[in-house]
mmCIF file of C-alpha atoms and ligand atoms in Angstrom:
data_model
loop_
_atom_site.group_PDB
_atom_site.id
_atom_site.type_symbol
_atom_site.label_atom_id
_atom_site.label_comp_id
_atom_site.label_asym_id
_atom_site.label_seq_id
_atom_site.Cartn_x
_atom_site.Cartn_y
_atom_site.Cartn_z
ATOM 1 C CA SER A 20 -29.486 19.983 -22.632
ATOM 2 C CA SER A 21 -25.979 21.290 -22.349
ATOM 3 C CA LEU A 22 -25.188 24.383 -20.365
ATOM 4 C CA GLN A 23 -22.629 26.984 -21.351
ATOM 5 C CA VAL A 24 -20.006 27.007 -18.644
ATOM 6 C CA GLY A 25 -16.999 29.273 -18.300
ATOM 7 C CA ILE A 26 -14.099 28.327 -16.080
ATOM 8 C CA LEU A 27 -11.827 31.070 -14.814
ATOM 9 C CA ASP A 28 -8.577 29.942 -13.246
ATOM 10 C CA VAL A 29 -7.386 32.703 -10.921
ATOM 11 C CA ASP A 30 -4.635 30.575 -9.413
ATOM 12 C CA LEU A 31 -2.048 32.951 -10.859
ATOM 13 C CA CYS A 32 0.964 31.241 -9.297
ATOM 14 C CA GLY A 33 -0.038 27.660 -9.998
ATOM 15 C CA PRO A 34 -2.476 27.446 -12.890
ATOM 16 C CA SER A 35 -3.289 23.737 -13.151
ATOM 17 C CA ILE A 36 -6.647 23.761 -14.932
ATOM 18 C CA PRO A 37 -5.313 23.961 -18.543
ATOM 19 C CA ARG A 38 -3.403 20.735 -17.955
ATOM 20 C CA MET A 39 -6.407 19.011 -16.401
ATOM 21 C CA PHE A 40 -8.267 19.660 -19.668
ATOM 22 C CA ARG A 41 -5.207 18.917 -21.808
ATOM 23 C CA VAL A 42 -5.296 22.352 -23.450
ATOM 24 C CA GLN A 43 -2.100 23.691 -21.876
ATOM 25 C CA ASP A 44 -0.475 24.296 -25.274
ATOM 26 C CA ASN A 45 -3.267 26.556 -26.521
ATOM 27 C CA ASP A 46 -2.933 30.290 -26.926
ATOM 28 C CA VAL A 47 -5.633 32.865 -26.400
ATOM 29 C CA HIS A 48 -6.324 35.391 -29.115
ATOM 30 C CA GLN A 49 -7.639 38.913 -29.045
ATOM 31 C CA CYS A 50 -10.913 39.752 -30.814
ATOM 32 C CA ASP A 51 -13.079 42.891 -30.864
ATOM 33 C CA SER A 52 -14.815 41.941 -27.644
ATOM 34 C CA GLY A 53 -11.657 40.917 -25.816
ATOM 35 C CA TRP A 54 -9.647 37.761 -25.266
ATOM 36 C CA VAL A 55 -11.213 34.643 -26.707
ATOM 37 C CA PRO A 56 -11.208 31.886 -24.080
ATOM 38 C CA VAL A 57 -10.063 28.361 -24.940
ATOM 39 C CA PHE A 58 -12.833 25.850 -25.619
ATOM 40 C CA VAL A 59 -12.067 22.511 -24.030
ATOM 41 C CA ASP A 60 -14.713 20.314 -25.682
ATOM 42 C CA GLN A 61 -15.965 19.748 -29.212
ATOM 43 C CA ASP A 62 -19.416 21.156 -28.447
ATOM 44 C CA LYS A 63 -17.789 24.362 -27.255
ATOM 45 C CA SER A 64 -19.870 24.242 -24.108
ATOM 46 C CA ILE A 65 -16.927 24.745 -21.737
ATOM 47 C CA SER A 66 -14.621 27.719 -22.149
ATOM 48 C CA LEU A 67 -11.525 28.325 -20.073
ATOM 49 C CA MET A 68 -9.359 31.293 -19.246
ATOM 50 C CA SER A 69 -6.135 30.970 -17.296
ATOM 51 C CA ILE A 70 -2.895 32.843 -16.838
ATOM 52 C CA GLY A 71 -1.308 29.624 -18.069
ATOM 53 C CA PHE A 72 -2.288 30.705 -21.603
ATOM 54 C CA LEU A 73 -0.726 34.146 -21.335
ATOM 55 C CA LEU A 74 2.687 33.863 -19.732
ATOM 56 C CA GLU A 75 5.741 32.305 -21.304
ATOM 57 C CA ARG A 76 6.592 30.937 -17.911
ATOM 58 C CA PRO A 77 3.608 30.872 -15.516
ATOM 59 C CA ASP A 78 6.098 30.941 -12.631
ATOM 60 C CA ASP A 79 6.651 34.614 -13.497
ATOM 61 C CA ALA A 80 3.455 35.533 -11.649
ATOM 62 C CA VAL A 81 4.869 34.167 -8.393
ATOM 63 C CA VAL A 82 6.558 37.518 -7.734
ATOM 64 C CA TRP A 83 3.607 39.747 -8.659
ATOM 65 C CA ARG A 84 2.293 42.160 -6.086
ATOM 66 C CA GLY A 85 -1.388 42.616 -5.244
ATOM 67 C CA PRO A 86 -2.181 45.488 -7.668
ATOM 68 C CA LYS A 87 -0.865 43.583 -10.662
ATOM 69 C CA LYS A 88 -2.861 40.481 -9.714
ATOM 70 C CA ASN A 89 -5.905 42.649 -9.148
ATOM 71 C CA ALA A 90 -5.625 44.238 -12.602
ATOM 72 C CA LEU A 91 -5.329 40.892 -14.345
ATOM 73 C CA ILE A 92 -8.260 39.335 -12.494
ATOM 74 C CA LYS A 93 -10.433 42.344 -13.389
ATOM 75 C CA GLN A 94 -9.481 41.829 -17.036
ATOM 76 C CA PHE A 95 -10.237 38.114 -16.796
ATOM 77 C CA VAL A 96 -13.772 38.926 -15.722
ATOM 78 C CA ALA A 97 -14.524 41.982 -17.875
ATOM 79 C CA ASP A 98 -12.282 41.704 -20.955
ATOM 80 C CA VAL A 99 -12.772 38.052 -21.882
ATOM 81 C CA ALA A 100 -15.345 37.270 -24.585
ATOM 82 C CA TRP A 101 -17.210 34.814 -22.357
ATOM 83 C CA GLY A 102 -20.410 35.057 -24.399
ATOM 84 C CA ASP A 103 -23.720 34.005 -22.924
ATOM 85 C CA LEU A 104 -22.861 31.792 -19.969
ATOM 86 C CA ASP A 105 -25.155 29.791 -17.722
ATOM 87 C CA PHE A 106 -22.403 29.532 -15.131
ATOM 88 C CA LEU A 107 -18.981 31.014 -14.569
ATOM 89 C CA ILE A 108 -16.899 28.852 -12.243
ATOM 90 C CA VAL A 109 -13.911 30.590 -10.698
ATOM 91 C CA ASP A 110 -11.186 28.380 -9.246
ATOM 92 C CA THR A 111 -9.102 30.204 -6.666
ATOM 93 C CA PRO A 112 -5.917 29.125 -4.938
ATOM 94 C CA PRO A 113 -6.284 28.005 -1.318
ATOM 95 C CA GLY A 114 -6.515 30.738 1.307
ATOM 96 C CA THR A 115 -7.902 34.262 1.546
ATOM 97 C CA SER A 116 -5.369 36.496 -0.213
ATOM 98 C CA ASP A 117 -5.123 39.040 -3.059
ATOM 99 C CA GLU A 118 -6.656 36.689 -5.599
ATOM 100 C CA HIS A 119 -9.760 36.194 -3.473
ATOM 101 C CA ILE A 120 -10.306 39.865 -2.699
ATOM 102 C CA SER A 121 -9.815 40.823 -6.359
ATOM 103 C CA THR A 122 -12.176 38.089 -7.535
ATOM 104 C CA VAL A 123 -14.950 39.092 -5.167
ATOM 105 C CA GLU A 124 -14.600 42.742 -6.200
ATOM 106 C CA ALA A 125 -14.501 41.988 -9.920
ATOM 107 C CA LEU A 126 -17.588 39.759 -9.722
ATOM 108 C CA ARG A 127 -19.683 41.970 -7.474
ATOM 109 C CA PRO A 128 -21.482 43.790 -10.342
ATOM 110 C CA TYR A 129 -22.561 40.401 -11.701
ATOM 111 C CA LYS A 130 -24.108 39.306 -8.386
ATOM 112 C CA PRO A 131 -22.313 35.968 -7.971
ATOM 113 C CA LEU A 132 -24.391 33.031 -6.706
ATOM 114 C CA GLY A 133 -21.860 32.239 -4.022
ATOM 115 C CA ALA A 134 -18.791 30.288 -2.992
ATOM 116 C CA ILE A 135 -18.126 26.575 -2.766
ATOM 117 C CA LEU A 136 -15.475 25.752 -0.184
ATOM 118 C CA VAL A 137 -13.442 22.573 -0.543
ATOM 119 C CA THR A 138 -11.668 21.010 2.394
ATOM 120 C CA THR A 139 -9.941 17.745 3.173
ATOM 121 C CA PRO A 140 -11.024 15.879 6.298
ATOM 122 C CA GLN A 141 -8.015 16.865 8.406
ATOM 123 C CA ALA A 142 -8.094 19.596 10.999
ATOM 124 C CA VAL A 143 -5.503 21.824 9.269
ATOM 125 C CA SER A 144 -7.474 22.085 6.080
ATOM 126 C CA VAL A 145 -10.686 22.524 7.996
ATOM 127 C CA GLY A 146 -8.956 25.457 9.736
ATOM 128 C CA ASP A 147 -8.215 27.041 6.337
ATOM 129 C CA VAL A 148 -11.832 26.693 5.344
ATOM 130 C CA ARG A 149 -12.933 28.208 8.628
ATOM 131 C CA ARG A 150 -10.954 31.330 7.663
ATOM 132 C CA GLU A 151 -12.488 31.217 4.195
ATOM 133 C CA LEU A 152 -15.943 31.137 5.798
ATOM 134 C CA THR A 153 -15.057 34.290 7.723
ATOM 135 C CA PHE A 154 -13.818 35.845 4.478
ATOM 136 C CA CYS A 155 -17.134 35.123 2.757
ATOM 137 C CA LYS A 156 -19.079 36.567 5.647
ATOM 138 C CA LYS A 157 -17.023 39.757 5.699
ATOM 139 C CA THR A 158 -17.247 40.273 1.944
ATOM 140 C CA GLY A 159 -20.948 39.456 1.779
ATOM 141 C CA LEU A 160 -20.479 36.390 -0.402
ATOM 142 C CA ARG A 161 -23.067 33.679 0.144
ATOM 143 C CA VAL A 162 -21.662 30.205 0.894
ATOM 144 C CA LEU A 163 -23.305 27.640 -1.354
ATOM 145 C CA GLY A 164 -21.758 24.874 0.709
ATOM 146 C CA ILE A 165 -18.751 22.852 1.766
ATOM 147 C CA VAL A 166 -17.281 19.824 -0.035
ATOM 148 C CA GLU A 167 -15.021 17.310 1.704
ATOM 149 C CA ASN A 168 -12.425 16.041 -0.785
ATOM 150 C CA MET A 169 -10.072 13.063 -0.321
ATOM 151 C CA SER A 170 -12.601 11.615 2.044
ATOM 152 C CA GLY A 171 -11.856 7.899 2.312
ATOM 153 C CA PHE A 172 -10.288 5.525 -0.181
ATOM 154 C CA VAL A 173 -12.331 2.780 -1.762
ATOM 155 C CA CYS A 174 -10.021 -0.202 -2.438
ATOM 156 C CA PRO A 175 -10.308 -1.130 -6.118
ATOM 157 C CA HIS A 176 -9.737 -4.786 -5.188
ATOM 158 C CA CYS A 177 -12.159 -5.405 -2.362
ATOM 159 C CA SER A 178 -14.237 -2.180 -2.413
ATOM 160 C CA GLU A 179 -13.579 -1.656 1.287
ATOM 161 C CA CYS A 180 -13.368 2.019 2.296
ATOM 162 C CA THR A 181 -10.382 3.242 4.340
ATOM 163 C CA ASN A 182 -10.503 6.727 5.863
ATOM 164 C CA ILE A 183 -6.881 7.664 5.154
ATOM 165 C CA PHE A 184 -7.236 11.281 6.308
ATOM 166 C CA SER A 185 -10.017 10.572 8.803
ATOM 167 C CA LYS A 186 -13.507 11.625 7.843
ATOM 168 C CA GLY A 187 -16.306 13.986 8.723
ATOM 169 C CA GLY A 188 -14.396 17.250 9.314
ATOM 170 C CA GLY A 189 -16.130 18.979 6.429
ATOM 171 C CA GLU A 190 -19.609 17.947 7.458
ATOM 172 C CA GLU A 191 -18.978 18.916 11.055
ATOM 173 C CA LEU A 192 -17.708 22.331 10.016
ATOM 174 C CA ALA A 193 -20.712 22.890 7.754
ATOM 175 C CA LYS A 194 -23.073 22.025 10.582
ATOM 176 C CA HIS A 195 -21.211 24.322 12.931
ATOM 177 C CA ALA A 196 -21.231 27.215 10.437
ATOM 178 C CA GLY A 197 -24.833 26.679 9.445
ATOM 179 C CA VAL A 198 -24.070 26.234 5.739
ATOM 180 C CA PRO A 199 -25.046 23.337 3.467
ATOM 181 C CA PHE A 200 -22.813 20.264 3.316
ATOM 182 C CA LEU A 201 -22.633 19.319 -0.352
ATOM 183 C CA GLY A 202 -20.974 15.904 -0.031
ATOM 184 C CA CYS A 203 -17.735 13.899 0.113
ATOM 185 C CA VAL A 204 -15.394 12.984 -2.755
ATOM 186 C CA PRO A 205 -13.315 9.848 -2.068
ATOM 187 C CA LEU A 206 -9.652 9.532 -3.014
ATOM 188 C CA ASP A 207 -9.897 7.933 -6.401
ATOM 189 C CA PRO A 208 -6.875 6.829 -8.458
ATOM 190 C CA GLN A 209 -8.925 7.074 -11.655
ATOM 191 C CA LEU A 210 -9.804 10.671 -10.868
ATOM 192 C CA SER A 211 -6.181 11.632 -10.261
ATOM 193 C CA GLN A 212 -5.073 9.769 -13.381
ATOM 194 C CA SER A 213 -7.753 11.524 -15.342
ATOM 195 C CA LEU A 214 -6.658 14.941 -14.038
ATOM 196 C CA GLU A 215 -2.958 14.211 -14.569
ATOM 197 C CA GLU A 216 -3.481 13.165 -18.168
ATOM 198 C CA GLY A 217 -6.256 15.597 -19.003
ATOM 199 C CA ARG A 218 -8.739 12.853 -19.831
ATOM 200 C CA ASP A 219 -12.523 13.098 -19.864
ATOM 201 C CA PHE A 220 -13.443 11.632 -16.473
ATOM 202 C CA ILE A 221 -17.183 11.625 -17.108
ATOM 203 C CA GLN A 222 -16.887 9.736 -20.390
ATOM 204 C CA GLU A 223 -14.129 7.352 -19.411
ATOM 205 C CA PHE A 224 -14.674 6.496 -15.756
ATOM 206 C CA PRO A 225 -18.406 6.390 -15.015
ATOM 207 C CA LYS A 226 -17.871 3.358 -12.745
ATOM 208 C CA SER A 227 -15.207 4.922 -10.540
ATOM 209 C CA SER A 228 -15.928 5.717 -6.901
ATOM 210 C CA ALA A 229 -15.645 9.493 -7.302
ATOM 211 C CA PHE A 230 -18.200 9.605 -10.120
ATOM 212 C CA PRO A 231 -21.431 9.237 -8.112
ATOM 213 C CA ALA A 232 -19.972 11.521 -5.441
ATOM 214 C CA LEU A 233 -19.264 14.293 -7.941
ATOM 215 C CA ALA A 234 -22.648 13.814 -9.620
ATOM 216 C CA HIS A 235 -24.380 14.123 -6.249
ATOM 217 C CA ILE A 236 -22.468 17.297 -5.383
ATOM 218 C CA THR A 237 -23.210 18.836 -8.778
ATOM 219 C CA GLN A 238 -26.908 18.146 -8.357
ATOM 220 C CA GLN A 239 -26.884 19.681 -4.882
ATOM 221 C CA ILE A 240 -25.284 22.815 -6.299
ATOM 222 C CA LEU A 241 -27.742 23.025 -9.194
ATOM 223 C CA ASP A 242 -30.683 22.524 -6.822
ATOM 224 C CA GLY A 243 -29.342 25.159 -4.471
ATOM 225 C CA THR A 244 -28.722 27.746 -7.173
ATOM 226 C CA SER A 245 -31.793 27.222 -9.375
ATOM 227 C CA GLN A 246 -34.143 28.803 -6.826
ATOM 228 C CA GLN A 247 -31.763 31.725 -6.616
ATOM 229 C CA SER A 248 -31.140 32.411 -10.301
ATOM 230 C CA SER A 249 -34.678 31.928 -11.602
HETATM 231 N N1 LIG B 20 -10.510 12.916 -4.776
HETATM 232 C C1 LIG B 20 -9.323 12.799 -5.355
HETATM 233 N N2 LIG B 20 -8.856 11.595 -5.724
HETATM 234 C C2 LIG B 20 -7.641 11.480 -6.307
HETATM 235 N N3 LIG B 20 -6.816 12.486 -6.565
HETATM 236 C C3 LIG B 20 -7.232 13.722 -6.235
HETATM 237 C C4 LIG B 20 -8.483 13.950 -5.607
HETATM 238 N N4 LIG B 20 -8.612 15.269 -5.396
HETATM 239 C C5 LIG B 20 -7.499 15.841 -5.858
HETATM 240 N N5 LIG B 20 -6.646 14.913 -6.354
HETATM 241 C C6 LIG B 20 -5.308 15.128 -6.942
HETATM 242 O O1 LIG B 20 -4.600 16.074 -6.195
HETATM 243 C C7 LIG B 20 -4.234 17.182 -7.022
HETATM 244 C C8 LIG B 20 -4.453 18.470 -6.258
HETATM 245 O O2 LIG B 20 -5.798 18.552 -5.903
HETATM 246 P P1 LIG B 20 -6.584 19.878 -6.042
HETATM 247 O O3 LIG B 20 -6.368 20.427 -7.406
HETATM 248 O O4 LIG B 20 -7.976 19.617 -5.601
HETATM 249 O O5 LIG B 20 -5.828 20.759 -4.970
HETATM 250 P P2 LIG B 20 -5.935 22.278 -4.606
HETATM 251 O O6 LIG B 20 -6.398 22.363 -3.200
HETATM 252 O O7 LIG B 20 -6.695 23.006 -5.647
HETATM 253 O O8 LIG B 20 -4.443 22.704 -4.564
HETATM 254 P P3 LIG B 20 -3.608 23.672 -5.496
HETATM 255 O O9 LIG B 20 -4.563 24.458 -6.340
HETATM 256 O O10 LIG B 20 -2.844 24.506 -4.553
HETATM 257 O O11 LIG B 20 -2.737 22.745 -6.285
HETATM 258 C C9 LIG B 20 -5.114 17.085 -8.266
HETATM 259 O O12 LIG B 20 -4.447 17.528 -9.399
HETATM 260 C C10 LIG B 20 -5.413 15.623 -8.357
HETATM 261 O O13 LIG B 20 -4.448 14.976 -9.144
HETATM 262 MG MG1 LIG B 21 -6.377 24.462 -6.949
HETATM 263 ZN ZN1 LIG B 22 -8.744 -4.132 -0.646
#
């Protein structure tokens, strides 16, 4: 029972998703219905679009002004041959800037399910997410929930958990804001290795500490959105 999932990387200045899937050397092509996204798996169940596929040097976008970013993000939503998707996941850079405003506007006609906010346990990051919560409220975007990433480190030798960046900031913020807390993801060397090398985390590291955490969060999201989309 595989779902069709599109991933749209709107981190125009630092597109990292192509590398995480080890498809950074792919090109996108034009067809009648627009740009063809890059499929990252053999089953063609995950398709990806990123500025990383379009620019010679992705750093070029660092100097772009708002209108240019806005135009590209609109194209990424409307002019990509996404096909029939069950979900479109949009990864934004941190913050509440041009990319976020453009994304919300471009997606509005499609009635997006909502936003997932990711924080680390420290106060600074929690502050960023607090501003992102305000952004969602002002733009009328539902908050599906908050995830606390880098929450504790499980020692691979003795399995003891150390809270390197403290713990609980994300859950506290969720409670305070009255939005769901989706779960914690521990710091996991196998996860970072997997992302660095573009390996298939689910296939290769089912025993790692981040695996059950990510599975739990995914289920929470699916549970929370199934009532809404059906
Ligand atoms: N739970 C984790 N365990 C181990 N490494 C992680 C974990 N979460 C993230 N990382 C590593 O840190 C890097 C940056 O994390 P992430 O992509 O989540 O950051 P970000 O907030 O999206 O920042 P940006 O998009 O600005 O780079 C990842 O590429 C990954 O290698
Ligand atoms: Mg990112
Ligand atoms: Zn130990």
